[in-house]
Amino acid sequence: MLVLWDIDHTLLDAGPAGRDAYAAAFQEIAGRPLSAPWLFDGRTELAAATEVLQAHGIDPAGGTLDRFLDRLVTQFRAYAGDIATQGRALPGAAAALAAVGALHGVHQSVLTGNLYPLAVLKLAAFGLTDHLDLRLGAYGGDAYERTDLPAHAFARVERELGRPHRPEDTVIVGDTLRDVATARAAGARIVAVATGSVGADALAAAGADVVLADLADTAATVHAITGRHSAG
């Protein structure tokens, strides 16, 4: 089984320092403050960065988008200490990762809109990397549309583990409607967590297989994801 976790608002909240890093990167590229909202809601970094440039009348072509993403990584690294002190792992996240990771035959990674360096930085800031194999994940620099990310994760599983992977052996855990749509498009199960901006009813209506209020109940989380009971 492959379990792919969303990061922001599923496992952690990067806090105001994360937003400050985005604003600083935009200021460097545009020479003016960020004025239009930076919309994520499950978007990949490629999509969000492209859309925020266009919203400010800036053409992302000609290398501008690449420069923006490079500055984004630089600014996040500069703000890493603030992210660690101002942000937080969400309740139960570390315990859930440990419990699912302790089960035989389960591999865990991420399916996230974050660029790979930002994913690693955020997870490391809150000690959440130990039970994740980040070689197997899919990241916000892999594709523009989130629904295209699972194919990248599946290809990495086959390459790194040396065996074919079936989408139906995959569970995606996330907090947005895009997480639900991505799982449905990939043929994976989806466990939705109502710890972001989308309520439990909306997640269920969108087609989530299971909806959890949060990850605080480790046994319930493990059972929702794997159908098994945690070793503890």
Coordinates of C-alpha atoms in Angstrom, one line a residue:
M1 CA 0.0 0.0 0.0
L2 CA 1.1 3.5 -0.8
V3 CA -0.1 6.4 1.4
L4 CA 0.4 9.9 0.0
W5 CA -0.1 12.8 2.4
D6 CA -0.9 16.3 1.5
I7 CA 1.2 18.7 3.6
D8 CA -0.3 22.1 4.2
H9 CA -3.4 22.1 6.5
T10 CA -3.3 18.3 6.5
L11 CA 0.0 17.6 8.4
L12 CA 1.0 21.2 9.3
D13 CA 0.4 24.9 9.2
A14 CA 3.5 26.9 8.1
G15 CA 2.0 30.0 9.8
P16 CA 2.5 33.7 8.8
A17 CA 6.2 33.2 8.0
G18 CA 5.2 31.1 5.0
R19 CA 3.0 33.9 3.6
D20 CA 5.8 36.4 4.3
A21 CA 8.2 34.3 2.2
Y22 CA 5.9 34.3 -0.7
A23 CA 5.4 38.1 -0.5
A24 CA 9.2 38.6 -0.3
A25 CA 9.8 36.5 -3.3
F26 CA 7.2 38.3 -5.3
Q27 CA 8.7 41.7 -4.3
E28 CA 12.1 40.6 -5.6
I29 CA 10.7 39.5 -9.0
A30 CA 8.1 42.2 -9.5
G31 CA 9.7 45.2 -7.8
R32 CA 6.4 45.9 -6.1
P33 CA 4.4 44.4 -3.2
L34 CA 2.0 41.5 -3.7
S35 CA -1.5 43.0 -4.0
A36 CA -3.7 40.2 -5.5
P37 CA -4.3 37.2 -3.2
W38 CA -2.0 34.2 -3.6
L39 CA -4.5 31.3 -4.1
F40 CA -3.6 27.8 -3.2
D41 CA -6.5 25.6 -2.2
G42 CA -4.7 22.6 -3.4
R43 CA -3.1 24.1 -6.5
T44 CA 0.4 23.1 -7.4
E45 CA 3.2 25.7 -7.0
L46 CA 3.5 25.9 -10.8
A47 CA -0.2 26.8 -11.0
A48 CA -0.3 29.2 -8.1
A49 CA 2.9 31.1 -9.1
T50 CA 1.7 31.4 -12.7
E51 CA -1.7 32.7 -11.7
V52 CA -0.3 35.2 -9.2
L53 CA 2.1 36.6 -11.8
Q54 CA -0.7 36.9 -14.3
A55 CA -3.0 38.5 -11.7
H56 CA -0.4 41.3 -11.4
G57 CA 0.0 41.7 -15.1
I58 CA 3.3 39.9 -15.3
D59 CA 4.0 37.4 -18.1
P60 CA 5.3 34.2 -16.6
A61 CA 7.0 33.2 -19.9
G62 CA 10.6 33.9 -20.8
G63 CA 12.1 32.5 -17.6
T64 CA 10.1 34.7 -15.3
L65 CA 8.3 31.8 -13.7
D66 CA 11.5 29.9 -13.1
R67 CA 13.2 32.9 -11.6
F68 CA 10.2 33.4 -9.3
L69 CA 10.2 29.8 -8.1
D70 CA 14.0 30.0 -7.5
R71 CA 13.5 33.1 -5.3
L72 CA 10.6 31.4 -3.6
V73 CA 12.9 28.6 -2.5
T74 CA 15.6 31.1 -1.4
Q75 CA 13.1 33.1 0.7
F76 CA 11.6 30.0 2.3
R77 CA 15.1 29.0 3.4
A78 CA 15.6 32.5 4.8
Y79 CA 12.3 32.2 6.7
A80 CA 12.8 28.6 7.9
G81 CA 13.5 29.6 11.5
D82 CA 10.3 31.7 11.6
I83 CA 8.3 28.9 10.1
A84 CA 9.5 26.5 12.8
T85 CA 8.6 29.0 15.6
Q86 CA 5.4 30.5 14.2
G87 CA 3.9 27.4 12.5
R88 CA 3.0 24.0 13.9
A89 CA 2.4 20.4 13.2
L90 CA -1.3 19.7 13.3
P91 CA -2.7 17.7 16.2
G92 CA -2.0 14.0 15.7
A93 CA 0.1 14.4 12.6
A94 CA 3.3 13.0 14.0
A95 CA 1.5 10.1 15.7
A96 CA -0.5 9.2 12.6
L97 CA 2.7 9.1 10.4
A98 CA 4.4 6.9 13.0
A99 CA 1.5 4.5 13.4
V100 CA 0.8 4.1 9.6
G101 CA 4.5 3.8 9.0
A102 CA 4.8 0.9 11.5
L103 CA 2.4 -1.3 9.5
H104 CA 3.9 -4.0 7.4
G105 CA 3.7 -3.4 3.6
V106 CA 2.9 0.3 3.8
H107 CA 5.0 3.0 2.2
Q108 CA 4.3 6.6 3.0
S109 CA 5.2 9.7 1.0
V110 CA 3.6 13.0 0.0
L111 CA 1.4 14.3 -2.8
T112 CA 1.7 18.1 -2.5
G113 CA 1.5 21.3 -4.3
N114 CA 4.8 22.4 -2.7
L115 CA 8.0 22.3 -4.7
Y116 CA 10.3 19.5 -3.4
P117 CA 12.6 21.8 -1.5
L118 CA 9.7 23.6 0.2
A119 CA 8.1 20.2 1.1
V120 CA 11.3 19.0 2.7
L121 CA 11.8 22.3 4.6
K122 CA 8.3 22.4 6.0
L123 CA 8.2 18.8 7.1
A124 CA 11.7 19.0 8.6
A125 CA 10.7 22.1 10.6
F126 CA 8.2 20.1 12.6
G127 CA 10.1 16.8 12.7
L128 CA 7.7 15.0 10.3
T129 CA 10.2 13.4 7.8
D130 CA 11.1 10.2 9.7
H131 CA 8.3 8.0 8.5
L132 CA 8.1 9.4 5.0
D133 CA 10.0 8.2 1.9
L134 CA 10.2 11.4 0.0
R135 CA 11.7 9.6 -3.0
L136 CA 8.3 8.3 -3.8
G137 CA 6.2 11.5 -3.7
A138 CA 4.9 13.9 -6.2
Y139 CA 5.5 17.7 -5.9
G140 CA 4.3 21.0 -7.1
G141 CA 7.0 21.3 -9.7
D142 CA 6.1 18.0 -11.4
A143 CA 2.9 19.2 -13.1
Y144 CA 0.6 22.3 -13.5
E145 CA -2.6 20.4 -12.6
R146 CA -2.8 18.5 -9.3
T147 CA -4.7 15.7 -11.0
D148 CA -1.5 14.9 -13.0
L149 CA 0.6 14.4 -9.8
P150 CA -0.3 10.8 -8.9
A151 CA 1.3 9.5 -12.2
H152 CA 4.6 11.0 -11.1
A153 CA 4.4 9.3 -7.7
F154 CA 3.5 5.9 -9.2
A155 CA 6.4 6.1 -11.6
R156 CA 8.8 6.9 -8.7
V157 CA 7.4 4.0 -6.7
E158 CA 8.1 1.6 -9.7
R159 CA 11.6 3.1 -10.2
E160 CA 12.7 3.2 -6.6
L161 CA 11.1 0.0 -5.3
G162 CA 11.5 -2.0 -8.5
R163 CA 7.9 -3.2 -8.9
P164 CA 4.8 -2.1 -10.7
H165 CA 2.3 -0.1 -8.6
R166 CA -1.5 -0.2 -9.0
P167 CA -3.5 3.0 -8.4
E168 CA -6.1 1.0 -6.4
D169 CA -3.3 0.2 -3.8
T170 CA -3.0 4.0 -3.1
V171 CA -4.6 6.2 -0.4
I172 CA -4.4 10.0 -0.7
V173 CA -4.9 12.0 2.5
G174 CA -5.7 15.7 2.1
D175 CA -7.9 18.6 3.1
T176 CA -9.1 20.2 -0.2
L177 CA -11.6 19.5 -2.9
R178 CA -8.6 19.2 -5.3
D179 CA -7.2 16.3 -3.1
V180 CA -10.5 14.5 -3.5
A181 CA -10.7 15.2 -7.3
T182 CA -7.1 14.0 -7.7
A183 CA -7.7 10.7 -5.9
R184 CA -10.9 10.1 -7.9
A185 CA -9.1 10.8 -11.2
A186 CA -6.2 8.5 -10.3
G187 CA -8.3 5.6 -9.1
A188 CA -7.0 5.9 -5.5
R189 CA -8.9 6.0 -2.2
I190 CA -9.2 9.4 -0.6
V191 CA -9.3 10.1 3.2
A192 CA -10.2 13.8 3.6
V193 CA -9.4 15.7 6.7
A194 CA -11.5 18.8 7.6
T195 CA -8.5 20.8 9.0
G196 CA -8.3 23.3 6.1
S197 CA -10.9 25.7 4.7
V198 CA -13.3 23.0 3.4
G199 CA -15.9 21.6 5.7
A200 CA -16.6 17.9 6.3
D201 CA -19.9 18.0 4.5
A202 CA -18.4 19.5 1.3
L203 CA -15.5 17.0 1.3
A204 CA -18.0 14.1 1.6
A205 CA -20.2 15.5 -1.1
A206 CA -17.2 15.8 -3.4
G207 CA -16.7 12.0 -3.1
A208 CA -14.3 11.4 -0.2
D209 CA -14.3 7.8 0.9
V210 CA -13.8 8.8 4.5
V211 CA -13.9 12.2 6.2
L212 CA -12.1 12.9 9.5
A213 CA -12.5 16.0 11.6
D214 CA -8.7 15.9 12.2
L215 CA -5.9 13.4 12.9
A216 CA -6.0 13.6 16.6
D217 CA -7.4 10.1 17.1
T218 CA -4.5 8.0 15.9
A219 CA -6.4 4.7 15.9
A220 CA -9.3 6.1 13.9
T221 CA -6.9 7.7 11.4
V222 CA -5.0 4.4 10.9
H223 CA -8.2 2.5 10.4
A224 CA -9.6 5.1 8.0
I225 CA -6.4 5.0 5.9
T226 CA -5.5 1.3 5.9
G227 CA -8.5 -0.6 7.3
R228 CA -6.2 -1.9 9.9
H229 CA -5.7 -1.2 13.6
S230 CA -2.4 0.5 14.8
A231 CA 0.2 -1.6 16.5
G232 CA -0.2 0.5 19.6

